Every structure is written in C-alpha cells, then in structure tokens.
Amino acid sequence: PNSAGYVFDESAENILKGTIAGDGSLVLKVYFKQQFTVTYEPGTHGTFPSQKKENLDYGTATPGFEGETTGDAGYAFAGWTPEVAETVTGNATYTAQWKANEDTKYTVEYYYQNEDGSYPTSTNMKREDRGTTDTRADVTDGDKTPAEAGYVFDATNGSNVLSGTIAGNGSLVLKVYFKLQFTVTYKPGTQGTFEDQKTENLDYGTETPAFEGTPSGNAGYTFAGWTPSVAGTVTRNADYVAQWTADEDTAYTVEYYYEGNGAYPETATSSVKRSGTTDTEASVTAEDKKPNSAGYVFDESAENILKG
C-alpha cells in the first residue's frame, strides 16, 4: 500500500495475473484493507502499562484488555471511557476510569505531656477512622477532648496535625497533643485568717503566680513565709502553706485590786503593762504579790488570775 494504515488484502478478489490482450484490455487488481489499533490507557490512577492491539481488520471483535487493571492504592477500577465497542470500526483509545474508595483508613493519635514537661515520641493512644481517598480529614471536637483528668488540648503545639489528605494506602496520621494543667494553692496555715487562694489551669513551666494581697493572720502573729518555698515555675500541683511567728512583744496587763470597806472594787485600783510571746504562759511575779500600800497583804482566797 502507498497509504498508511493499509495492508494487502489476500482474501479480497484480487486479480494478480493474466494474459496480456493485444487490445490492451487486461486489468489486474490489487485490494488493500484498512488496519486499526485499539489502545487501553491506565488513566489518572492506573498503574498498568498502556496496552496496544494493532493490525485489526474493520468489523472484527474488539479485543479485550489482557490481565489485571491495577491502580493506585485507595482506588477501584470503574470501567473504560469511552465504552468499549463490540467491533473495530476505527482506531480507538479506551482510558481506565477509577473511583476513590470511601472506606480508606486513617489514624488519629493522642499525645499526653509527661510530668517533666516533655512529650512522648510515640503513643499507644489512637483511634482508626475511615474516609474517601484524597479527600480532607479533620480531627473532631471529641478528639480535642482529653481522656485523662488534668489535661487540656494544647492548641499552640506545633506538632499538632489536625487535618490532612487521606492517602490511599492508609498512611495518613493526624496528631493531637494534650498539655498538663496544674493548680497552685496558697493556704492560711494554723494562724492565717485569709481564705485559700487558688490559681488553676496553669501550664508546665509558667511562672508561679504570686499570692494576691497581704497574708492576714491572728493577732499576735507575724507572717513568716511559705512552706515549701514558692517555686519559680510551675511543674506540678502545689500547696503553699503560710507560716507564722508568734510575736515576742505581745502586750498583757497585770491588774491590782485593793479591798475597801470589806469589798473589792469592780475596776482595778492600779495596773501595769507587760509584754511576752504570743500563746506562751505569763505569770505574776513574787513582786506582784507584794502590796505597795501599807496595811494590805496578798489575798490567796480571792479570785486571782495568777497566770494565763
């Protein structure tokens, strides 16, 4: 043939030889039939090589694809475009179509902060979910809710992976990090008169909040600091208990009552101010029992208060 796409048709009514007539009427005839090619292409997600069927006659049955139509993970073969014709009537290319699987696996992992403020590099706390290949997956509000007390979602942690594209091979891993939360409490101790002062929801490593205001205590006591000493940063739940020192110059009074007309007065005849340590025992002295007026003696039978 002198045209592409043709071959000699041996089955046609060729006249390939004859006797040359003197009048020049001999005619020899050669027939050429068309030849076609059918090609199967893998398409967007196919992984098989193109498959060609050449030298096909017009009207012959279209040859089928040989072998398995393999594709990317997460996709299922969904037929050919255009639909494969029953017979060959021209060159034809059939392209594989693919449907994304709707049950492709992905994983959500949960990471809980260690007591030293670090995060683990691996975790056994996870859940498996499923979705459509090559679509977006997001963690849920439930994923951001910690399963352990004393933690909250660490929204600013750069290691969070809160969304991603579902990989056909199930390799997508979303990651959610939870940070510890601590409480610092200031307690009044044995002599304090203020209420417990709590600061909650403190992150590891933040500066320890100071007591707000002035620690108030019972009269005769002076605030002497906290036990244990207040840490510079928060690393755990902490209770700081106020300590108190008894004042050594707390005043007390010794009153003297002198009988008159056979009775003791309702108010003291005289008194003297003294001082001592709060909540320790004070006693009158031997000198206190010596009257400073003639004609009087210490009355042991009276309602004396000699110590307290």
C-alpha positions as a Python dict, from the first residue, in 0.01 Angstrom:
ca = {
    (1, 'P'): (0, 0, 0),
    (2, 'N'): (106, 354, -62),
    (3, 'S'): (-118, 484, 219),
    (4, 'A'): (-54, 442, 587),
    (5, 'G'): (-293, 220, 776),
    (6, 'Y'): (-346, -31, 496),
    (7, 'V'): (-220, -381, 413),
    (8, 'F'): (-262, -610, 114),
    (9, 'D'): (-591, -798, 145),
    (10, 'E'): (-511, -1154, 41),
    (11, 'S'): (-871, -1257, 91),
    (12, 'A'): (-1016, -999, -148),
    (13, 'E'): (-1099, -1067, -514),
    (14, 'N'): (-758, -971, -633),
    (15, 'I'): (-659, -1031, -997),
    (16, 'L'): (-290, -1080, -956),
    (17, 'K'): (-202, -1214, -1303),
    (18, 'G'): (-345, -1254, -1655),
    (19, 'T'): (-266, -1278, -2024),
    (20, 'I'): (-190, -951, -2189),
    (21, 'A'): (-458, -894, -2452),
    (22, 'G'): (-346, -742, -2782),
    (23, 'D'): (-605, -470, -2747),
    (24, 'G'): (-469, -367, -2411),
    (25, 'S'): (-779, -470, -2220),
    (26, 'L'): (-607, -678, -1950),
    (27, 'V'): (-670, -536, -1598),
    (28, 'L'): (-500, -670, -1285),
    (29, 'K'): (-649, -573, -949),
    (30, 'V'): (-491, -539, -602),
    (31, 'Y'): (-704, -475, -291),
    (32, 'F'): (-581, -314, 33),
    (33, 'K'): (-773, -336, 358),
    (34, 'Q'): (-763, -89, 643),
    (35, 'Q'): (-580, -178, 966),
    (36, 'F'): (-673, -35, 1304),
    (37, 'T'): (-523, -13, 1651),
    (38, 'V'): (-705, -46, 1983),
    (39, 'T'): (-523, 102, 2287),
    (40, 'Y'): (-601, 65, 2658),
    (41, 'E'): (-462, 351, 2874),
    (42, 'P'): (-426, 342, 3256),
    (43, 'G'): (-585, 681, 3318),
    (44, 'T'): (-521, 908, 3614),
    (45, 'H'): (-485, 642, 3882),
    (46, 'G'): (-398, 332, 3681),
    (47, 'T'): (-63, 164, 3736),
    (48, 'F'): (-63, -82, 3444),
    (49, 'P'): (126, -1, 3121),
    (50, 'S'): (-56, 102, 2807),
    (51, 'Q'): (-172, -199, 2610),
    (52, 'K'): (-198, -186, 2226),
    (53, 'K'): (-370, -423, 1983),
    (54, 'E'): (-256, -347, 1627),
    (55, 'N'): (-332, -467, 1275),
    (56, 'L'): (-701, -516, 1342),
    (57, 'D'): (-941, -551, 1049),
    (58, 'Y'): (-1258, -347, 1018),
    (59, 'G'): (-1552, -527, 1178),
    (60, 'T'): (-1352, -773, 1383),
    (61, 'A'): (-1448, -816, 1750),
    (62, 'T'): (-1276, -558, 1971),
    (63, 'P'): (-1001, -739, 2164),
    (64, 'G'): (-1040, -718, 2542),
    (65, 'F'): (-783, -591, 2790),
    (66, 'E'): (-547, -868, 2888),
    (67, 'G'): (-453, -906, 3252),
    (68, 'E'): (-549, -709, 3564),
    (69, 'T'): (-641, -342, 3571),
    (70, 'T'): (-418, -234, 3860),
    (71, 'G'): (-445, 112, 4013),
    (72, 'D'): (-323, 335, 4294),
    (73, 'A'): (-400, 231, 4650),
    (74, 'G'): (-736, 360, 4758),
    (75, 'Y'): (-894, 347, 4413),
    (76, 'A'): (-1116, 88, 4242),
    (77, 'F'): (-1141, 27, 3866),
    (78, 'A'): (-1470, 174, 3735),
    (79, 'G'): (-1467, 79, 3363),
    (80, 'W'): (-1345, 239, 3039),
    (81, 'T'): (-1411, 570, 2870),
    (82, 'P'): (-1549, 562, 2608),
    (83, 'E'): (-1734, 233, 2650),
    (84, 'V'): (-1556, -44, 2461),
    (85, 'A'): (-1724, -103, 2119),
    (86, 'E'): (-1819, -456, 2020),
    (87, 'T'): (-1636, -437, 1685),
    (88, 'V'): (-1347, -246, 1539),
    (89, 'T'): (-1452, 37, 1312),
    (90, 'G'): (-1154, 266, 1359),
    (91, 'N'): (-855, 340, 1579),
    (92, 'A'): (-977, 354, 1939),
    (93, 'T'): (-828, 452, 2274),
    (94, 'Y'): (-1002, 335, 2589),
    (95, 'T'): (-898, 504, 2914),
    (96, 'A'): (-943, 338, 3253),
    (97, 'Q'): (-1170, 516, 3499),
    (98, 'W'): (-1121, 500, 3877),
    (99, 'K'): (-1340, 558, 4180),
    (100, 'A'): (-1195, 671, 4511),
    (101, 'N'): (-1264, 422, 4790),
    (102, 'E'): (-1493, 561, 5058),
    (103, 'D'): (-1355, 342, 5339),
    (104, 'T'): (-987, 430, 5326),
    (105, 'K'): (-824, 414, 5668),
    (106, 'Y'): (-656, 700, 5853),
    (107, 'T'): (-542, 725, 6215),
    (108, 'V'): (-577, 985, 6491),
    (109, 'E'): (-304, 966, 6760),
    (110, 'Y'): (-313, 1129, 7104),
    (111, 'Y'): (-2, 1254, 7286),
    (112, 'Y'): (-11, 1341, 7657),
    (113, 'Q'): (256, 1560, 7815),
    (114, 'N'): (494, 1389, 8055),
    (115, 'E'): (538, 1506, 8414),
    (116, 'D'): (873, 1663, 8321),
    (117, 'G'): (707, 1883, 8059),
    (118, 'S'): (824, 1680, 7757),
    (119, 'Y'): (604, 1493, 7512),
    (120, 'P'): (640, 1125, 7415),
    (121, 'T'): (768, 1044, 7067),
    (122, 'S'): (522, 758, 7024),
    (123, 'T'): (186, 664, 7166),
    (124, 'N'): (-49, 371, 7200),
    (125, 'M'): (-346, 603, 7241),
    (126, 'K'): (-507, 626, 6899),
    (127, 'R'): (-821, 558, 6703),
    (128, 'E'): (-879, 446, 6346),
    (129, 'D'): (-1126, 620, 6117),
    (130, 'R'): (-1219, 591, 5750),
    (131, 'G'): (-1299, 829, 5468),
    (132, 'T'): (-1277, 886, 5093),
    (133, 'T'): (-933, 863, 4934),
    (134, 'D'): (-773, 1200, 4851),
    (135, 'T'): (-1031, 1399, 5046),
    (136, 'R'): (-960, 1604, 5356),
    (137, 'A'): (-988, 1457, 5703),
    (138, 'D'): (-1008, 1670, 6019),
    (139, 'V'): (-988, 1585, 6387),
    (140, 'T'): (-1320, 1623, 6566),
    (141, 'D'): (-1409, 1824, 6874),
    (142, 'G'): (-1419, 1492, 7053),
    (143, 'D'): (-1057, 1428, 6952),
    (144, 'K'): (-962, 1753, 7123),
    (145, 'T'): (-1126, 1644, 7449),
    (146, 'P'): (-870, 1474, 7675),
    (147, 'A'): (-947, 1128, 7809),
    (148, 'E'): (-733, 1189, 8118),
    (149, 'A'): (-802, 1433, 8401),
    (150, 'G'): (-564, 1724, 8445),
    (151, 'Y'): (-504, 1784, 8074),
    (152, 'V'): (-634, 2022, 7806),
    (153, 'F'): (-586, 2039, 7431),
    (154, 'D'): (-253, 2208, 7354),
    (155, 'A'): (-379, 2431, 7072),
    (156, 'T'): (-45, 2609, 7022),
    (157, 'N'): (167, 2295, 6997),
    (158, 'G'): (340, 2297, 6659),
    (159, 'S'): (337, 1918, 6643),
    (160, 'N'): (-41, 1900, 6613),
    (161, 'V'): (-161, 1756, 6281),
    (162, 'L'): (-527, 1847, 6283),
    (163, 'S'): (-611, 1785, 5917),
    (164, 'G'): (-469, 1613, 5611),
    (165, 'T'): (-545, 1440, 5283),
    (166, 'I'): (-648, 1076, 5318),
    (167, 'A'): (-379, 868, 5150),
    (168, 'G'): (-494, 566, 4954),
    (169, 'N'): (-250, 341, 5139),
    (170, 'G'): (-393, 437, 5478),
    (171, 'S'): (-78, 618, 5590),
    (172, 'L'): (-238, 948, 5699),
    (173, 'V'): (-183, 1011, 6072),
    (174, 'L'): (-343, 1305, 6249),
    (175, 'K'): (-192, 1404, 6584),
    (176, 'V'): (-347, 1575, 6885),
    (177, 'Y'): (-138, 1697, 7181),
    (178, 'F'): (-264, 1749, 7536),
    (179, 'K'): (-77, 1955, 7795),
    (180, 'L'): (-80, 1916, 8171),
    (181, 'Q'): (-273, 2166, 8380),
    (182, 'F'): (-174, 2247, 8735),
    (183, 'T'): (-321, 2427, 9035),
    (184, 'V'): (-128, 2645, 9279),
    (185, 'T'): (-298, 2698, 9617),
    (186, 'Y'): (-198, 2932, 9896),
    (187, 'K'): (-330, 2809, 10236),
    (188, 'P'): (-360, 3011, 10558),
    (189, 'G'): (-194, 2760, 10788),
    (190, 'T'): (-262, 2740, 11162),
    (191, 'Q'): (-276, 3116, 11232),
    (192, 'G'): (-381, 3263, 10898),
    (193, 'T'): (-720, 3427, 10862),
    (194, 'F'): (-739, 3453, 10480),
    (195, 'E'): (-926, 3208, 10256),
    (196, 'D'): (-747, 2954, 10038),
    (197, 'Q'): (-632, 3128, 9720),
    (198, 'K'): (-629, 2903, 9411),
    (199, 'T'): (-495, 2962, 9062),
    (200, 'E'): (-596, 2685, 8820),
    (201, 'N'): (-525, 2581, 8460),
    (202, 'L'): (-154, 2662, 8475),
    (203, 'D'): (80, 2523, 8209),
    (204, 'Y'): (401, 2343, 8289),
    (205, 'G'): (691, 2587, 8308),
    (206, 'T'): (484, 2902, 8353),
    (207, 'E'): (585, 3146, 8623),
    (208, 'T'): (431, 3058, 8958),
    (209, 'P'): (154, 3310, 9033),
    (210, 'A'): (215, 3515, 9344),
    (211, 'F'): (-23, 3543, 9637),
    (212, 'E'): (-254, 3837, 9574),
    (213, 'G'): (-278, 4078, 9861),
    (214, 'T'): (-122, 4053, 10207),
    (215, 'P'): (-148, 3731, 10409),
    (216, 'S'): (-359, 3814, 10715),
    (217, 'G'): (-324, 3627, 11043),
    (218, 'N'): (-441, 3614, 11401),
    (219, 'A'): (-342, 3897, 11634),
    (220, 'G'): (-2, 3840, 11791),
    (221, 'Y'): (141, 3658, 11490),
    (222, 'T'): (358, 3777, 11204),
    (223, 'F'): (365, 3616, 10859),
    (224, 'A'): (695, 3426, 10815),
    (225, 'G'): (678, 3295, 10456),
    (226, 'W'): (552, 2984, 10283),
    (227, 'T'): (622, 2612, 10322),
    (228, 'P'): (750, 2480, 10097),
    (229, 'S'): (929, 2778, 9943),
    (230, 'V'): (742, 2907, 9640),
    (231, 'A'): (895, 2764, 9322),
    (232, 'G'): (990, 2996, 9039),
    (233, 'T'): (793, 2800, 8781),
    (234, 'V'): (501, 2559, 8782),
    (235, 'T'): (600, 2193, 8746),
    (236, 'R'): (320, 2024, 8942),
    (237, 'N'): (19, 2091, 9161),
    (238, 'A'): (146, 2283, 9463),
    (239, 'D'): (10, 2384, 9802),
    (240, 'Y'): (196, 2664, 9977),
    (241, 'V'): (109, 2692, 10346),
    (242, 'A'): (156, 3022, 10531),
    (243, 'Q'): (395, 3009, 10827),
    (244, 'W'): (356, 3232, 11130),
    (245, 'T'): (589, 3355, 11404),
    (246, 'A'): (449, 3435, 11746),
    (247, 'D'): (522, 3798, 11835),
    (248, 'E'): (760, 3831, 12131),
    (249, 'D'): (630, 4173, 12235),
    (250, 'T'): (264, 4097, 12272),
    (251, 'A'): (115, 4309, 12549),
    (252, 'Y'): (-64, 4182, 12856),
    (253, 'T'): (-176, 4356, 13177),
    (254, 'V'): (-138, 4285, 13548),
    (255, 'E'): (-416, 4449, 13747),
    (256, 'Y'): (-412, 4511, 14122),
    (257, 'Y'): (-728, 4524, 14334),
    (258, 'Y'): (-723, 4675, 14685),
    (259, 'E'): (-1009, 4600, 14921),
    (260, 'G'): (-1207, 4888, 15060),
    (261, 'N'): (-1486, 4875, 15317),
    (262, 'G'): (-1473, 4497, 15311),
    (263, 'A'): (-1522, 4463, 14933),
    (264, 'Y'): (-1313, 4461, 14618),
    (265, 'P'): (-1373, 4726, 14354),
    (266, 'E'): (-1512, 4632, 14014),
    (267, 'T'): (-1226, 4810, 13838),
    (268, 'A'): (-861, 4771, 13912),
    (269, 'T'): (-703, 5003, 14162),
    (270, 'S'): (-385, 5008, 13952),
    (271, 'S'): (-225, 4812, 13671),
    (272, 'V'): (100, 4759, 13485),
    (273, 'K'): (162, 4679, 13117),
    (274, 'R'): (399, 4398, 13028),
    (275, 'S'): (483, 4201, 12713),
    (276, 'G'): (570, 3845, 12618),
    (277, 'T'): (548, 3587, 12341),
    (278, 'T'): (202, 3520, 12200),
    (279, 'D'): (46, 3192, 12316),
    (280, 'T'): (309, 3131, 12583),
    (281, 'E'): (225, 3131, 12954),
    (282, 'A'): (255, 3451, 13156),
    (283, 'S'): (254, 3452, 13536),
    (284, 'V'): (250, 3715, 13807),
    (285, 'T'): (580, 3752, 13987),
    (286, 'A'): (659, 3734, 14354),
    (287, 'E'): (685, 4112, 14349),
    (288, 'D'): (332, 4138, 14211),
    (289, 'K'): (207, 3970, 14529),
    (290, 'K'): (365, 4238, 14746),
    (291, 'P'): (122, 4528, 14806),
    (292, 'N'): (251, 4879, 14755),
    (293, 'S'): (29, 5019, 15028),
    (294, 'A'): (67, 4963, 15398),
    (295, 'G'): (-198, 4758, 15573),
    (296, 'Y'): (-256, 4518, 15284),
    (297, 'V'): (-149, 4157, 15216),
    (298, 'F'): (-193, 3927, 14918),
    (299, 'D'): (-535, 3759, 14936),
    (300, 'E'): (-484, 3398, 14834),
    (301, 'S'): (-858, 3325, 14870),
    (302, 'A'): (-971, 3588, 14623),
    (303, 'E'): (-1046, 3520, 14255),
    (304, 'N'): (-693, 3590, 14149),
    (305, 'I'): (-577, 3519, 13793),
    (306, 'L'): (-212, 3448, 13851),
    (307, 'K'): (-120, 3300, 13508),
    (308, 'G'): (-255, 3260, 13162),
}
